[in-house]
Amino acid sequence: MEGRESAVQPPVYIYSPEYVSLCDSIMSKVPNRASMVHSLIEAYGLLREMRIVKPKMASMEEMASFHTDAYLQHLQKVSQEGDDDDPESIEFGLGYDCPTAEGIFDYAAAVGGATITAAQCLMDGKCKVAINWPGGWHHAKKDEASGFCYLNDAVLGILRLRQKYDRVLYIDLDLHHGDGVEDAFSFTSKVMTVSLHKFSPGFFPGTGDVLDVGLGKGRYYSVNVPLQDGIQDEKYYQVCEGVLKEVYRAFNPEAVVLQLGADTIAGDPMCSFNMTPEGISKCLKYVLQWQLATLILGGGGYHLANTARCWTYLTGVILGRMLPSEIPDHEFFTEYGPDYVLEITPSCRPDRNEPQKIQEILDAIKGNLKHVM
C-alpha cells in the first residue's frame, strides 16, 4: 500500500540553490550542513522521486503570526548592520548562544518561509508528506532567540496548518526539549506537542519534565518524555511507539509536524543518546502509517556527515527505498571517511535509562492522556 501511495503522490522536497547556500553561510554552528544533506540525497538519486518545490520567503506578516513586532524589527536591524554589540540584543536573546550576523534576518525569513511553503503544499493536497530538512528550529520564543534558533519555523508551520486542520500534532525527536513549540501552544487543546529528549540537570534548555503537561485549556496537551544518556534504538522505539499509540488514540490528529533533529545519533558531539538512523526510521514509519498530512523538519545534528547520513536514510524511508551501503561519489565524499558507508554504528556507552523509570514515565503519560477529551 505504502509504495502505491507514494507512487500516486510523491513527497514534496523544499529546495532551491539559493535557500541551501543561505543556510550554509549563516549557520556558523553547522557550516555547509544544508549542502552536505542535499548533495547526499541527490547522489543517491532520490531527487527524481520527489516533487521539488522552491521555498518562498516568509513575509513580516507571516513571521508576526507568532513572533512579536519588536523582536522581528530588532532582528532586522542587527541583520542589516551586522551589529554584534547592540545593547538591546541581550533582552531579545541575541548574543552568546545566538550570535547576530549580517543577513541573519533573511536566513530566518527563508527557513520560516520554507516551512510555511511545505505546510501550504500539504493543505493544497499536493502531497501527503512535505520535507524541509533545514527547518526545525524549535527553541525560538515569540520575543527572543534561543539555543541557536532565531525564528520558530515549526510554530509558523503549525499555525499555517491550523488554517485547514482542526487538530495538529507536533512530535519532536531532537535530543533537546522542544520548548519553544511547547510554550507557543501550552494553552491550547488544538495542538498537542510531544517531545522525547534528554532531561538532566544543567542540560539545555532544562525544561520538559514528565510533570510539564500544559496549562489552562491546554492542560494535558503537552507530553514530555524525559530520557537519560546512552539510550539505543530498540528501547527508544519501544518508548516512542508506546507514547504515540496513546497520543493518537486520545488526540486523533488531522495533521502532523515531525521534527527529526539528528543530535541523538551516535557520534554527535553532544555525546548523549546512542541512536542510529534505523531507530529513528522506525519512529518515522510509525507516524507515516497513520497516512495523515505530515510535515518533516530537521533540527539539531552537529556531526555533519552523520546528520547527512541520517536525513538521507530517512528520505529513502519516506520513499520506500533501501539505499546501498556505499556512499556514492559526490562533492562531499571525503567527509564520509574512513569507512564511506551510510550506516552508523552505536558507541560503546552504558544506557542510563532504567526499565523501571521508563515504565513510570509511560504510566504517567498514559494517566495524563486519559484527561484528553
Coordinates of C-alpha atoms in Angstrom, one line a residue:
M1 CA 0.0 0.0 0.0
E2 CA 2.7 2.4 1.0
G3 CA 4.6 2.0 -2.2
R4 CA 1.4 2.7 -4.3
E5 CA 0.6 5.7 -2.1
S6 CA 3.9 7.3 -2.8
A7 CA 3.7 6.4 -6.5
V8 CA 0.5 8.4 -6.7
Q9 CA 1.7 11.4 -4.9
P10 CA 5.5 11.9 -4.4
P11 CA 6.6 13.8 -1.3
V12 CA 7.4 17.5 -1.7
Y13 CA 11.0 18.4 -1.1
I14 CA 11.6 22.1 -0.3
Y15 CA 14.7 23.2 -2.2
S16 CA 16.4 25.9 -4.1
P17 CA 20.2 26.5 -4.6
E18 CA 19.7 30.0 -3.0
Y19 CA 18.0 28.6 0.0
V20 CA 20.7 26.0 0.7
S21 CA 23.5 28.5 0.2
L22 CA 21.9 30.9 2.6
C23 CA 21.5 28.1 5.3
D24 CA 25.2 27.1 4.6
S25 CA 26.6 30.6 5.1
I26 CA 24.6 31.9 8.1
M27 CA 24.6 28.8 10.2
S28 CA 28.1 29.1 11.7
K29 CA 27.3 26.2 14.1
V30 CA 26.6 23.8 11.2
P31 CA 28.7 25.2 8.3
N32 CA 27.8 23.7 4.9
R33 CA 25.4 21.2 6.6
A34 CA 22.5 22.1 4.3
S35 CA 24.7 21.4 1.2
M36 CA 26.0 18.2 2.6
V37 CA 22.5 16.9 3.3
H38 CA 21.2 18.0 -0.1
S39 CA 24.2 16.6 -2.0
L40 CA 23.9 13.2 -0.5
I41 CA 20.2 13.0 -1.1
E42 CA 21.0 13.9 -4.7
A43 CA 23.9 11.5 -5.0
Y44 CA 21.6 8.6 -4.0
G45 CA 19.2 9.6 -6.9
L46 CA 16.3 10.5 -4.6
L47 CA 15.5 13.9 -6.0
R48 CA 13.9 12.4 -9.1
E49 CA 11.4 10.6 -6.9
M50 CA 10.2 13.7 -5.2
R51 CA 8.5 16.9 -6.3
I52 CA 11.0 19.8 -5.8
V53 CA 9.3 23.0 -4.6
K54 CA 11.1 26.3 -4.3
P55 CA 10.5 28.0 -1.0
K56 CA 9.0 31.5 -0.7
M57 CA 10.5 33.9 1.8
A58 CA 8.2 34.5 4.9
S59 CA 6.7 37.9 4.9
M60 CA 6.9 40.1 8.0
E61 CA 3.2 39.5 8.5
E62 CA 3.6 35.7 8.4
M63 CA 6.5 35.8 10.9
A64 CA 4.4 38.0 13.1
S65 CA 1.7 35.3 13.3
F66 CA 4.0 34.1 16.2
H67 CA 6.9 36.5 16.8
T68 CA 6.4 40.0 18.3
D69 CA 6.9 43.0 16.1
A70 CA 9.6 44.4 18.4
Y71 CA 11.6 41.2 18.2
L72 CA 11.3 41.0 14.4
Q73 CA 12.2 44.7 13.9
H74 CA 15.3 44.3 16.2
L75 CA 16.4 41.1 14.3
Q76 CA 16.0 43.0 11.0
K77 CA 18.0 46.0 12.4
V78 CA 21.0 44.0 13.6
S79 CA 20.9 41.8 10.5
Q80 CA 21.3 44.9 8.3
E81 CA 24.1 46.4 10.5
G82 CA 25.7 43.0 11.2
D83 CA 26.0 44.5 14.7
D84 CA 27.0 42.1 17.4
D85 CA 27.0 44.6 20.3
D86 CA 23.7 46.4 20.2
P87 CA 22.8 46.9 23.9
E88 CA 19.1 45.8 23.2
S89 CA 20.2 42.5 21.8
I90 CA 20.5 40.8 25.2
E91 CA 16.8 41.2 26.1
F92 CA 15.9 39.6 22.7
G93 CA 18.1 36.6 23.4
L94 CA 20.8 37.6 20.9
G95 CA 24.4 37.2 21.8
Y96 CA 26.2 34.2 23.3
D97 CA 24.1 31.3 22.0
C98 CA 22.5 33.2 19.2
P99 CA 25.2 35.4 17.7
T100 CA 24.0 38.1 15.3
A101 CA 25.5 38.3 11.8
E102 CA 24.8 40.2 8.7
G103 CA 21.9 38.5 6.8
I104 CA 20.5 36.7 9.8
F105 CA 17.1 38.1 9.2
D106 CA 17.0 36.9 5.6
Y107 CA 18.1 33.5 6.8
A108 CA 15.3 33.4 9.4
A109 CA 12.7 34.5 6.8
A110 CA 14.0 31.9 4.4
V111 CA 13.7 29.0 6.8
G112 CA 10.3 30.2 8.1
G113 CA 9.1 30.6 4.6
A114 CA 10.3 27.2 3.6
T115 CA 8.4 25.5 6.4
I116 CA 5.3 27.6 5.6
T117 CA 5.7 26.6 1.9
A118 CA 5.8 22.9 2.9
A119 CA 2.7 23.3 5.1
Q120 CA 0.8 25.0 2.2
C121 CA 1.7 22.1 -0.2
L122 CA 0.1 19.7 2.3
M123 CA -3.0 22.0 2.6
D124 CA -3.3 22.3 -1.1
G125 CA -3.3 18.5 -1.5
K126 CA -0.1 18.5 -3.5
C127 CA 1.3 15.7 -1.3
K128 CA 0.9 13.7 1.9
V129 CA 4.5 14.3 3.0
A130 CA 6.5 17.6 2.7
I131 CA 10.1 17.8 3.7
N132 CA 12.2 20.8 4.9
W133 CA 15.5 19.4 6.3
P134 CA 17.0 22.9 7.0
G135 CA 14.0 23.7 9.3
G136 CA 13.1 22.5 12.8
W137 CA 14.4 25.4 14.9
H138 CA 12.3 24.6 17.9
H139 CA 13.8 26.7 20.7
A140 CA 12.9 30.3 19.5
K141 CA 10.3 32.1 21.6
K142 CA 7.9 34.7 20.4
D143 CA 10.1 37.6 21.6
E144 CA 13.6 36.0 21.8
A145 CA 16.1 33.9 20.1
S146 CA 17.2 30.8 22.0
G147 CA 19.5 27.8 21.5
F148 CA 20.7 28.9 18.1
C149 CA 17.1 29.4 16.9
Y150 CA 16.2 32.8 15.6
L151 CA 12.8 32.1 14.3
N152 CA 10.5 29.2 15.2
D153 CA 9.7 27.8 11.8
A154 CA 7.9 24.8 13.4
V155 CA 5.4 27.1 15.1
L156 CA 4.8 29.0 11.9
G157 CA 4.2 25.8 10.0
I158 CA 1.8 24.5 12.7
L159 CA -0.1 27.9 12.6
R160 CA -0.4 27.6 8.8
L161 CA -1.7 24.0 9.0
R162 CA -4.2 25.1 11.7
Q163 CA -5.9 27.2 9.0
K164 CA -7.2 23.9 7.5
Y165 CA -6.7 21.2 10.1
D166 CA -8.5 21.4 13.4
R167 CA -6.1 19.3 15.4
V168 CA -2.3 19.3 14.7
L169 CA 0.1 17.0 16.4
Y170 CA 3.8 18.1 16.9
I171 CA 6.3 15.4 17.5
D172 CA 9.9 16.3 18.4
L173 CA 12.6 13.6 18.4
D174 CA 15.6 16.0 18.7
L175 CA 18.0 15.5 21.6
H176 CA 16.8 18.7 23.2
H177 CA 13.3 19.5 24.6
G178 CA 11.1 21.3 22.0
D179 CA 10.5 24.1 24.5
G180 CA 9.7 26.9 22.1
V181 CA 6.9 24.9 20.3
E182 CA 5.5 23.6 23.6
D183 CA 5.4 27.2 25.0
A184 CA 3.7 28.5 21.9
F185 CA 0.8 26.1 22.3
S186 CA 0.8 25.4 26.0
F187 CA -2.6 27.0 26.5
T188 CA -4.5 25.4 23.6
S189 CA -6.1 22.0 23.1
K190 CA -5.9 22.3 19.3
V191 CA -2.2 21.5 19.1
M192 CA -0.7 18.6 21.0
T193 CA 3.1 18.7 21.5
V194 CA 5.1 15.5 22.2
S195 CA 8.8 15.7 22.9
L196 CA 11.3 12.9 23.6
H197 CA 14.5 14.4 24.9
K198 CA 17.5 14.3 27.2
F199 CA 16.5 15.7 30.6
S200 CA 19.2 16.1 33.2
P201 CA 20.4 18.9 35.5
G202 CA 22.3 21.6 33.5
F203 CA 21.4 20.2 30.1
F204 CA 19.8 22.8 27.8
P205 CA 17.1 24.0 27.9
G206 CA 16.3 22.4 31.3
T207 CA 12.6 22.0 30.7
G208 CA 10.4 19.1 29.6
D209 CA 9.9 17.1 32.8
V210 CA 7.1 14.5 32.6
L211 CA 5.2 16.7 35.0
D212 CA 5.0 19.5 32.5
V213 CA 1.7 18.9 30.8
G214 CA 0.4 22.3 29.6
L215 CA -1.8 25.0 31.1
G216 CA -5.4 26.1 31.2
K217 CA -7.3 24.7 28.2
G218 CA -4.1 23.1 27.1
R219 CA -3.6 21.1 30.2
Y220 CA -2.6 17.5 29.3
Y221 CA -1.9 18.6 25.7
S222 CA 1.8 18.8 26.3
V223 CA 3.5 15.4 26.5
N224 CA 7.1 15.2 27.7
V225 CA 9.3 12.1 27.7
P226 CA 12.4 12.8 29.7
L227 CA 15.3 10.3 28.9
Q228 CA 18.9 9.8 30.0
D229 CA 22.2 9.2 28.3
G230 CA 23.0 6.2 26.3
I231 CA 19.6 5.1 25.0
Q232 CA 19.7 2.9 21.9
D233 CA 17.4 2.1 19.0
E234 CA 15.3 -0.7 20.5
K235 CA 14.4 0.9 23.8
Y236 CA 13.9 4.4 22.2
Y237 CA 11.4 2.9 19.6
Q238 CA 9.5 1.0 22.3
V239 CA 9.1 4.3 24.3
C240 CA 8.2 6.3 21.2
E241 CA 5.7 3.8 19.9
G242 CA 4.2 3.4 23.4
V243 CA 3.7 7.1 23.7
L244 CA 2.5 7.8 20.1
K245 CA -0.1 5.0 20.3
E246 CA -1.7 6.6 23.3
V247 CA -1.4 10.1 21.8
Y248 CA -3.0 9.1 18.6
R249 CA -5.9 7.4 20.4
A250 CA -6.5 10.3 22.7
F251 CA -6.0 13.3 20.4
N252 CA -6.9 11.9 16.9
P253 CA -4.8 14.4 14.9
E254 CA -5.6 15.5 11.4
A255 CA -2.1 16.6 10.5
V256 CA 1.4 16.0 11.9
V257 CA 4.6 18.1 12.2
L258 CA 7.6 15.8 12.9
Q259 CA 11.0 17.3 14.0
L260 CA 13.8 14.9 13.4
G261 CA 16.9 16.5 14.9
A262 CA 19.9 14.2 14.4
D263 CA 21.8 15.1 17.6
T264 CA 20.5 11.9 19.1
I265 CA 22.7 9.9 16.7
A266 CA 25.9 8.1 17.9
G267 CA 29.0 10.1 17.2
D268 CA 27.3 13.5 17.7
P269 CA 29.4 16.0 19.7
M270 CA 26.6 16.2 22.2
C271 CA 27.6 12.6 23.2
S272 CA 24.3 11.8 24.9
F273 CA 22.0 9.4 23.2
N274 CA 23.4 6.4 21.3
M275 CA 20.9 6.1 18.4
T276 CA 21.3 5.2 14.7
P277 CA 19.1 6.4 11.8
E278 CA 17.5 2.9 11.8
G279 CA 16.0 3.6 15.2
I280 CA 14.6 7.0 14.2
S281 CA 13.3 5.5 10.9
K282 CA 11.1 3.1 12.9
C283 CA 9.5 6.0 14.7
L284 CA 9.1 7.8 11.3
K285 CA 7.4 4.8 9.8
Y286 CA 5.1 4.5 12.8
V287 CA 3.9 8.1 12.1
L288 CA 3.7 7.6 8.3
Q289 CA 1.3 4.6 8.7
W290 CA -1.3 7.0 10.0
Q291 CA -1.4 8.4 6.5
L292 CA -2.0 12.0 7.6
A293 CA -0.7 15.2 6.1
T294 CA 2.9 15.1 7.5
L295 CA 5.4 17.9 7.6
I296 CA 9.0 16.7 8.1
L297 CA 11.7 19.0 9.6
G298 CA 15.3 18.7 10.6
G299 CA 16.8 20.3 13.7
G300 CA 20.0 19.6 15.7
G301 CA 22.8 17.5 14.4
Y302 CA 26.4 18.6 14.9
H303 CA 28.3 15.7 13.4
L304 CA 27.7 17.0 9.8
A305 CA 28.4 13.8 7.9
N306 CA 26.3 11.7 10.3
T307 CA 23.4 14.2 10.0
A308 CA 23.5 13.9 6.2
R309 CA 23.6 10.1 6.6
C310 CA 20.6 10.2 8.9
W311 CA 18.4 12.5 6.9
T312 CA 19.3 10.9 3.6
Y313 CA 18.4 7.4 5.0
L314 CA 15.1 8.9 6.3
T315 CA 14.3 10.4 2.9
G316 CA 14.9 6.9 1.5
V317 CA 12.4 5.5 4.1
I318 CA 9.8 8.1 3.1
L319 CA 10.2 7.0 -0.5
G320 CA 10.1 3.3 0.5
R321 CA 13.7 2.9 -0.8
M322 CA 16.5 0.8 0.7
L323 CA 19.7 2.7 -0.1
P324 CA 23.0 0.9 -0.9
S325 CA 25.6 1.0 1.8
E326 CA 28.4 2.6 -0.1
I327 CA 28.4 6.4 -0.1
P328 CA 28.2 7.5 -3.8
D329 CA 30.9 9.7 -5.2
H330 CA 29.8 13.4 -4.9
E331 CA 31.1 16.8 -3.8
F332 CA 31.5 16.0 -0.1
F333 CA 32.6 12.3 -0.5
T334 CA 35.8 12.8 1.6
E335 CA 33.8 13.8 4.6
Y336 CA 32.5 10.2 5.0
G337 CA 35.8 8.5 5.7
P338 CA 37.3 6.3 6.9
D339 CA 34.5 3.8 6.1
Y340 CA 32.5 5.6 3.4
V341 CA 29.3 3.8 4.3
L342 CA 25.8 5.0 5.1
E343 CA 25.4 3.0 8.3
I344 CA 26.3 4.4 11.7
T345 CA 27.5 2.1 14.5
P346 CA 26.4 2.8 18.1
S347 CA 29.2 3.7 20.5
C348 CA 30.2 1.5 23.5
R349 CA 28.5 3.6 26.2
P350 CA 26.2 2.5 29.0
D351 CA 22.4 3.1 28.7
R352 CA 21.5 5.1 31.8
N353 CA 17.7 4.5 31.3
E354 CA 16.5 2.1 33.9
P355 CA 13.5 0.0 32.8
Q356 CA 11.6 0.8 36.0
K357 CA 12.0 4.5 35.5
I358 CA 10.9 4.3 31.8
Q359 CA 7.8 2.3 32.9
E360 CA 6.9 5.0 35.4
I361 CA 7.2 7.7 32.7
L362 CA 5.0 5.7 30.3
D363 CA 2.4 5.1 33.1
A364 CA 2.3 8.8 34.0
I365 CA 1.8 9.8 30.3
K366 CA -0.9 7.2 29.9
G367 CA -2.6 8.6 33.0
N368 CA -2.4 12.2 31.8
L369 CA -3.8 11.3 28.4
K370 CA -6.9 9.9 30.0
H371 CA -7.9 13.6 30.6
V372 CA -7.8 14.5 26.9
M373 CA -11.3 14.7 25.5

